[in-house]
PDB file of C-alpha atoms in Angstrom:
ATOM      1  CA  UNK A 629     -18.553 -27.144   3.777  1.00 67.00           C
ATOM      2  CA  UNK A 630     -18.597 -24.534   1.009  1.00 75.00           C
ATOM      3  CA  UNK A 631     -16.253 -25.113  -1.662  1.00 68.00           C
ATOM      4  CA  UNK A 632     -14.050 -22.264  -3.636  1.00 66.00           C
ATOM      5  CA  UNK A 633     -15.828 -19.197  -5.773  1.00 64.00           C
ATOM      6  CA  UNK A 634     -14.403 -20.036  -9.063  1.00 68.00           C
ATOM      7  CA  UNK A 635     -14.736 -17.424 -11.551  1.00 68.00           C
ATOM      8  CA  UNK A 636     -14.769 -19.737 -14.663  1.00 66.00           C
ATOM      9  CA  UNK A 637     -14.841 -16.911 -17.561  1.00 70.00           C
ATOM     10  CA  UNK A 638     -11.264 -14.757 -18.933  1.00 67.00           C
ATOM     11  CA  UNK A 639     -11.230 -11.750 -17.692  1.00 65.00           C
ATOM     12  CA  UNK A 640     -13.751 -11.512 -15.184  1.00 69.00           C
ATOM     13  CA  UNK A 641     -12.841 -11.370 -11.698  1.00 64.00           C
ATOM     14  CA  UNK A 642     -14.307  -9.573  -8.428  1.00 68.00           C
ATOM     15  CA  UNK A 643     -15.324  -6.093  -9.005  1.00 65.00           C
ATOM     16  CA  UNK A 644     -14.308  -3.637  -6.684  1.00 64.00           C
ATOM     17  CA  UNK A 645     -16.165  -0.376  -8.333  1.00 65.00           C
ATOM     18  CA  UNK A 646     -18.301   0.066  -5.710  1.00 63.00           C
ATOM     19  CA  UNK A 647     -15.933   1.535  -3.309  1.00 64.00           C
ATOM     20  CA  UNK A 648     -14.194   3.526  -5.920  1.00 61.00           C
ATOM     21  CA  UNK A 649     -12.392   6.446  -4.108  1.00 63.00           C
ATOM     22  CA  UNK A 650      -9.292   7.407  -5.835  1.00 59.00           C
ATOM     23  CA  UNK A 651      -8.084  10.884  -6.141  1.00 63.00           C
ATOM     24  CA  UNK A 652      -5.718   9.855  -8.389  1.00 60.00           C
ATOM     25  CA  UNK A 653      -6.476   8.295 -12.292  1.00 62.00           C
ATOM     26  CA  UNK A 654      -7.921   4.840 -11.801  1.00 58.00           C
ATOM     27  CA  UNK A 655      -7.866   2.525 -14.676  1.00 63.00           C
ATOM     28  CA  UNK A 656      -9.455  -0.441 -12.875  1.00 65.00           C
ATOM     29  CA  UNK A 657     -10.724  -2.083  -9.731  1.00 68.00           C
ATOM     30  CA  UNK A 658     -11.252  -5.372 -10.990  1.00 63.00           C
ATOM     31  CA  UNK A 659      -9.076  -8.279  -9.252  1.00 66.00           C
ATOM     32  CA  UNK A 660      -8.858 -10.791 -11.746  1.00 70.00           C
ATOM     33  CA  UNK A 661      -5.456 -12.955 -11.106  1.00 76.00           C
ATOM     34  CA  UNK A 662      -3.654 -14.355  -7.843  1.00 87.00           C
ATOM     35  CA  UNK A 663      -1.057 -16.828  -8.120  1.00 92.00           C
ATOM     36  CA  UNK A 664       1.751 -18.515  -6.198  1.00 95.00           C
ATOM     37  CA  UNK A 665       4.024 -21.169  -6.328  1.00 97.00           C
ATOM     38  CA  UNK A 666       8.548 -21.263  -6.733  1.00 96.00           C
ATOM     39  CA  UNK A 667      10.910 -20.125  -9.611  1.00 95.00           C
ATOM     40  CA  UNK A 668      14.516 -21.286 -10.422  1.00 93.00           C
ATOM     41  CA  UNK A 669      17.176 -19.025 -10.781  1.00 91.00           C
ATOM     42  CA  UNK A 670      20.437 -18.680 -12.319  1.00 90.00           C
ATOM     43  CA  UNK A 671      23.388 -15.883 -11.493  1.00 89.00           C
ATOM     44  CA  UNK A 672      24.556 -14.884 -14.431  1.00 90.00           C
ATOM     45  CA  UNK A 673      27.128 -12.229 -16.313  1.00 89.00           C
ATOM     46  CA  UNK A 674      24.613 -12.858 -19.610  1.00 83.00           C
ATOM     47  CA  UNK A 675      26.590 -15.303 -21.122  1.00 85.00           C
ATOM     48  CA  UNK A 676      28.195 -17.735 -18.157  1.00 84.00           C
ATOM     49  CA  UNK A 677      26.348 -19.034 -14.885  1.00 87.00           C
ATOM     50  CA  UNK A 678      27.381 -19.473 -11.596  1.00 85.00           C
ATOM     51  CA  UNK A 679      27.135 -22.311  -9.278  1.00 82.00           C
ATOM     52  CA  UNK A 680      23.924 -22.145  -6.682  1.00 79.00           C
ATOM     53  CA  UNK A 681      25.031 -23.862  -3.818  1.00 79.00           C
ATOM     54  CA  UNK A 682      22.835 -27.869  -3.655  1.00 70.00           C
ATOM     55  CA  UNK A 683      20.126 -28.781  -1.984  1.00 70.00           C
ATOM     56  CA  UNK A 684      17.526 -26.263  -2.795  1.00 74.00           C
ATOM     57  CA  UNK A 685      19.059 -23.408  -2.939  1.00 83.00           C
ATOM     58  CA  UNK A 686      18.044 -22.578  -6.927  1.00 84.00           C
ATOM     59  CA  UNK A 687      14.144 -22.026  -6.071  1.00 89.00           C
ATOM     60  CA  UNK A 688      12.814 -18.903  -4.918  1.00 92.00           C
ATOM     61  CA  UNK A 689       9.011 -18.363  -3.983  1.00 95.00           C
ATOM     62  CA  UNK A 690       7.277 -16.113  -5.693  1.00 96.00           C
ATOM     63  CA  UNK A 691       2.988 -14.447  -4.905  1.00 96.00           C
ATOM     64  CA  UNK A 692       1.825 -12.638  -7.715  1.00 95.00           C
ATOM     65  CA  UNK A 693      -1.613 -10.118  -6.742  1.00 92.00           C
ATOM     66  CA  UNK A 694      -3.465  -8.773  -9.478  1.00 87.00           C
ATOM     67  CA  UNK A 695      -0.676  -6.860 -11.828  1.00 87.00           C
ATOM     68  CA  UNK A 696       2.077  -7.573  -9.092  1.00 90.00           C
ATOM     69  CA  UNK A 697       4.301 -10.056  -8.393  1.00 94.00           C
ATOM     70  CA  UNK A 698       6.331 -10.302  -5.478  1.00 94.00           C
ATOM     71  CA  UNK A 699       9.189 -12.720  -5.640  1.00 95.00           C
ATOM     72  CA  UNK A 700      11.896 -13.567  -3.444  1.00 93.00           C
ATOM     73  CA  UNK A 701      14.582 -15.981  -3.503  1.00 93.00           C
ATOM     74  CA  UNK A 702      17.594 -16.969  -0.770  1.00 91.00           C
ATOM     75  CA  UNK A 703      20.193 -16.735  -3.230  1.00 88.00           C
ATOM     76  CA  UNK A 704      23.606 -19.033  -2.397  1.00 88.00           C
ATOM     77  CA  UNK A 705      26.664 -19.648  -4.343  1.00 87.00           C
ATOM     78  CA  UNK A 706      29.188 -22.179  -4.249  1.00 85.00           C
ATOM     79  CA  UNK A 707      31.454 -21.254  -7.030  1.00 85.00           C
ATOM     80  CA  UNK A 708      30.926 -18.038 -10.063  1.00 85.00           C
ATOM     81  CA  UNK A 709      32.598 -20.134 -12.266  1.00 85.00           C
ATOM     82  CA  UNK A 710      33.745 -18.225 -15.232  1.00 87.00           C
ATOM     83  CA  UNK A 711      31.281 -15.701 -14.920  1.00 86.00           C
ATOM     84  CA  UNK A 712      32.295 -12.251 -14.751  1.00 86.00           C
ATOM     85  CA  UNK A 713      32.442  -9.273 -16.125  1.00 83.00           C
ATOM     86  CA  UNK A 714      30.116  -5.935 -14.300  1.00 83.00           C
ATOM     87  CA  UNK A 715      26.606  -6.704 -14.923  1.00 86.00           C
ATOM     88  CA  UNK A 716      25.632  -9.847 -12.920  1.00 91.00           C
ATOM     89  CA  UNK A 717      21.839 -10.408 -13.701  1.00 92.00           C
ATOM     90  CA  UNK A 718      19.357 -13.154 -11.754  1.00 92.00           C
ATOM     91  CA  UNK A 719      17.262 -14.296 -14.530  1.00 93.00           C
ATOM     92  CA  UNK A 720      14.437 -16.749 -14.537  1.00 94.00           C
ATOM     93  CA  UNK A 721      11.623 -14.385 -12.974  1.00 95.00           C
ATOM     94  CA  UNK A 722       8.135 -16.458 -12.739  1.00 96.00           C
ATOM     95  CA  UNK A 723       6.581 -13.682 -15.161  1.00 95.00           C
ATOM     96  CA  UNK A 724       8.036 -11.018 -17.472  1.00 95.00           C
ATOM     97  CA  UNK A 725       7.749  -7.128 -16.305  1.00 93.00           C
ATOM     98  CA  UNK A 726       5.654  -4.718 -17.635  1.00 90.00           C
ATOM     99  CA  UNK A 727       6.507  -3.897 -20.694  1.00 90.00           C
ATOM    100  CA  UNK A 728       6.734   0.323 -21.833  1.00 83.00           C
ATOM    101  CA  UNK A 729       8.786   3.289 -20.824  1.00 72.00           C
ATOM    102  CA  UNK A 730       7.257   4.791 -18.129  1.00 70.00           C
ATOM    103  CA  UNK A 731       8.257   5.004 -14.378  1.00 68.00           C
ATOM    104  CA  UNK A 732       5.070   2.669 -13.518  1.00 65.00           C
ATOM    105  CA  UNK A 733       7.011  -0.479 -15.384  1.00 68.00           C
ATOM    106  CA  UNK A 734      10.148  -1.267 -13.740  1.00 70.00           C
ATOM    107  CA  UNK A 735      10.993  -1.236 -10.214  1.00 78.00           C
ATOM    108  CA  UNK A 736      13.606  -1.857  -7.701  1.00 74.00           C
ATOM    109  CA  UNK A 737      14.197  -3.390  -4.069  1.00 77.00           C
ATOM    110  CA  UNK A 738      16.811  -3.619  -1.451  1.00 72.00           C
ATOM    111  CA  UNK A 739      18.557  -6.776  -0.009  1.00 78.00           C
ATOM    112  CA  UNK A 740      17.248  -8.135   3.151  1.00 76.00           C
ATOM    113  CA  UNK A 741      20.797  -9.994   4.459  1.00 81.00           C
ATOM    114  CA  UNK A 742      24.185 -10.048   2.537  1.00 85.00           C
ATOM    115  CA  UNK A 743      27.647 -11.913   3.138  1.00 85.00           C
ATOM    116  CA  UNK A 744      30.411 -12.685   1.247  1.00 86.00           C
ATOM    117  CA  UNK A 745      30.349  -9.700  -1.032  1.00 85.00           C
ATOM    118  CA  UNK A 746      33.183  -7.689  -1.949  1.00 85.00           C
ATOM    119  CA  UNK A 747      31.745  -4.278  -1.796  1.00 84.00           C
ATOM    120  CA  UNK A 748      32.882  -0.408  -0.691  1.00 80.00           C
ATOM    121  CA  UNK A 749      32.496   0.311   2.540  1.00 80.00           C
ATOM    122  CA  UNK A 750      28.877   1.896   2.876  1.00 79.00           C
ATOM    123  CA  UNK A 751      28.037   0.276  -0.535  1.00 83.00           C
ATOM    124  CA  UNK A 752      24.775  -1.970  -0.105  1.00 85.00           C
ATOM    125  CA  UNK A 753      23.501  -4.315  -2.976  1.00 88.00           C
ATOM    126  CA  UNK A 754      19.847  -3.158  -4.424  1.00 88.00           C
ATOM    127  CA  UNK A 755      18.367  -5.017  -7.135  1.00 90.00           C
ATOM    128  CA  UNK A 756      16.725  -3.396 -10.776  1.00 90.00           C
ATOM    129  CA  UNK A 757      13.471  -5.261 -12.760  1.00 92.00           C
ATOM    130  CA  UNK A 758      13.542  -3.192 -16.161  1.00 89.00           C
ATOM    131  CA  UNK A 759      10.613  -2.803 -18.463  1.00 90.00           C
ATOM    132  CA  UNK A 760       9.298  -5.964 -20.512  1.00 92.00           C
ATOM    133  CA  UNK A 761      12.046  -8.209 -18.747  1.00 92.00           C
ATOM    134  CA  UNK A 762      12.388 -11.748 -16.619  1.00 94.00           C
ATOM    135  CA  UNK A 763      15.145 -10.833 -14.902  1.00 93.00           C
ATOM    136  CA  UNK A 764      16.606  -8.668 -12.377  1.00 93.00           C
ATOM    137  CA  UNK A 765      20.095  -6.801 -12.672  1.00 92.00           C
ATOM    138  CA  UNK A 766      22.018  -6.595  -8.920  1.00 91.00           C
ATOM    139  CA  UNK A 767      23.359  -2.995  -8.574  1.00 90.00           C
ATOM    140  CA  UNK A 768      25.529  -1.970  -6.202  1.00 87.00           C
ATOM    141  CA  UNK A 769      24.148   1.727  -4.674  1.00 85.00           C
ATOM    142  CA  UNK A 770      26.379   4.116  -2.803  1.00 82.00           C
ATOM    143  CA  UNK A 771      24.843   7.654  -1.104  1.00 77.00           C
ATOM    144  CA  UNK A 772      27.458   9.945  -3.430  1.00 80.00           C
ATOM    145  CA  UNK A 773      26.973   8.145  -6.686  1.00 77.00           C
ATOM    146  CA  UNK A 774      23.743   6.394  -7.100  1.00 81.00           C
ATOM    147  CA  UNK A 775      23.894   2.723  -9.007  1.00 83.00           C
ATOM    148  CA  UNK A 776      26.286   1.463 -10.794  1.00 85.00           C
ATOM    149  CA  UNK A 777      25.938  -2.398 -12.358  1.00 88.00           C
ATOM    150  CA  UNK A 778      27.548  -4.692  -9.855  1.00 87.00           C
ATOM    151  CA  UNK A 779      30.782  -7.044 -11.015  1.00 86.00           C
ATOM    152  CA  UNK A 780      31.314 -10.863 -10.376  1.00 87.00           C
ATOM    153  CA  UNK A 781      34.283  -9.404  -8.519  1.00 86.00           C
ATOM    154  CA  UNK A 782      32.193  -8.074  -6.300  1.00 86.00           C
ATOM    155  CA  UNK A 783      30.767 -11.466  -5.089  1.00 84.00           C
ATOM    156  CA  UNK A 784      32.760 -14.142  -4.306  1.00 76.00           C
ATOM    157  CA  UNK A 785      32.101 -17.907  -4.808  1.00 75.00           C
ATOM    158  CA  UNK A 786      30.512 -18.200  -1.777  1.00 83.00           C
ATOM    159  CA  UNK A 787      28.274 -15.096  -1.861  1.00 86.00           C
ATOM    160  CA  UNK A 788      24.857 -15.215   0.276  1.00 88.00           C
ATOM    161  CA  UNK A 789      22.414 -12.713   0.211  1.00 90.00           C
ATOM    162  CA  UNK A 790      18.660 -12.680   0.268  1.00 90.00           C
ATOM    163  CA  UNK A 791      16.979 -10.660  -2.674  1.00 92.00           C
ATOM    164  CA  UNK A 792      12.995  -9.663  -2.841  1.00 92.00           C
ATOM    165  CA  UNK A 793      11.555  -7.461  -5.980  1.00 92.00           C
ATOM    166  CA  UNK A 794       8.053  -6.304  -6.660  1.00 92.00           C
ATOM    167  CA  UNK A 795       7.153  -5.703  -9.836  1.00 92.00           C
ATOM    168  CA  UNK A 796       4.586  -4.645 -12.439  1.00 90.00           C
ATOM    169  CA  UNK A 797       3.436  -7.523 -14.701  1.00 89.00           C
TER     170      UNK A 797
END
């Protein structure tokens, strides 16, 4: 059988320019990166960690695609421990997120399942990757009054909820 195309030099990768078509401002159509393997996470109010619940439930999976990555991770906790406070973060994002100040660098995503979380009624849990960052803040998102950080008290020690982001790289 044939064997893998390898493109063995930095920076080059499979050139797309031929079928250039944008309306928009195109700054490239070369696809020079694809990766994919798991990430560990930690819950965290930036200074103490929760628990993630054993066996397995600390990796996440993660697919970057040219300048995107697209990680996900079943998130379970057996205990918060003595984190609290109101800006719970998941840090320990396979790669760090764009870096700049533009709306093109940071991005956010919704929660596919939740339970266990002690939230408003109509409140859902969204998730924030900021500019130049590895982690992502957990925001809690309510139709009158946007985002607001979300608290430990808001999750409980046995919180379960599954989070995907996308995000420039």
């Amino acid at each position: 059988g044939i064997g893998n195309l390898v493109i063995g030099t930095s920076g080059k990768g499979i050139d797309f320019s031929a079928t250039g078509n944008s309306s928009g401002s195109m700054d490239n159509e070369l696809f020079d990166d694809y990766e994919e393997g798991t990430w560990n996470w930690t819950l965290t109010d930036g200074t103490h960690n929760a628990t993630a619940t054993a066996g397995g439930w600390g990796t996440g999976y993660y697919r970057k695609i040219g300048g995107l990555a697209y990680v996900t991770a079943y998130i379970r906790i057996s205990t918060l421990g003595s984190a609290s406070g109101a800006s719970m973060e998941i840090t320990g994002l396979p790669f760090t997120s764009l870096s700049g100040n533009t709306i093109g660098t940071a991005s956010g995503f919704a929660c596919g399942r939740a339970t266990n979380l002690d939230y408003n009624a109509g409140n859902v849990l969204g998730f924030q990757v900021g500019a130049g960052v590895s982690e992502v803040s957990l925001r809690e998102w309510n139709d009158t009054g946007g985002t607001t950080s979300s608290s430990a008290s808001s999750l409980s020690g046995d919180a379960i909820f599954i989070m995907t982001v996308i995000y420039p790289t």
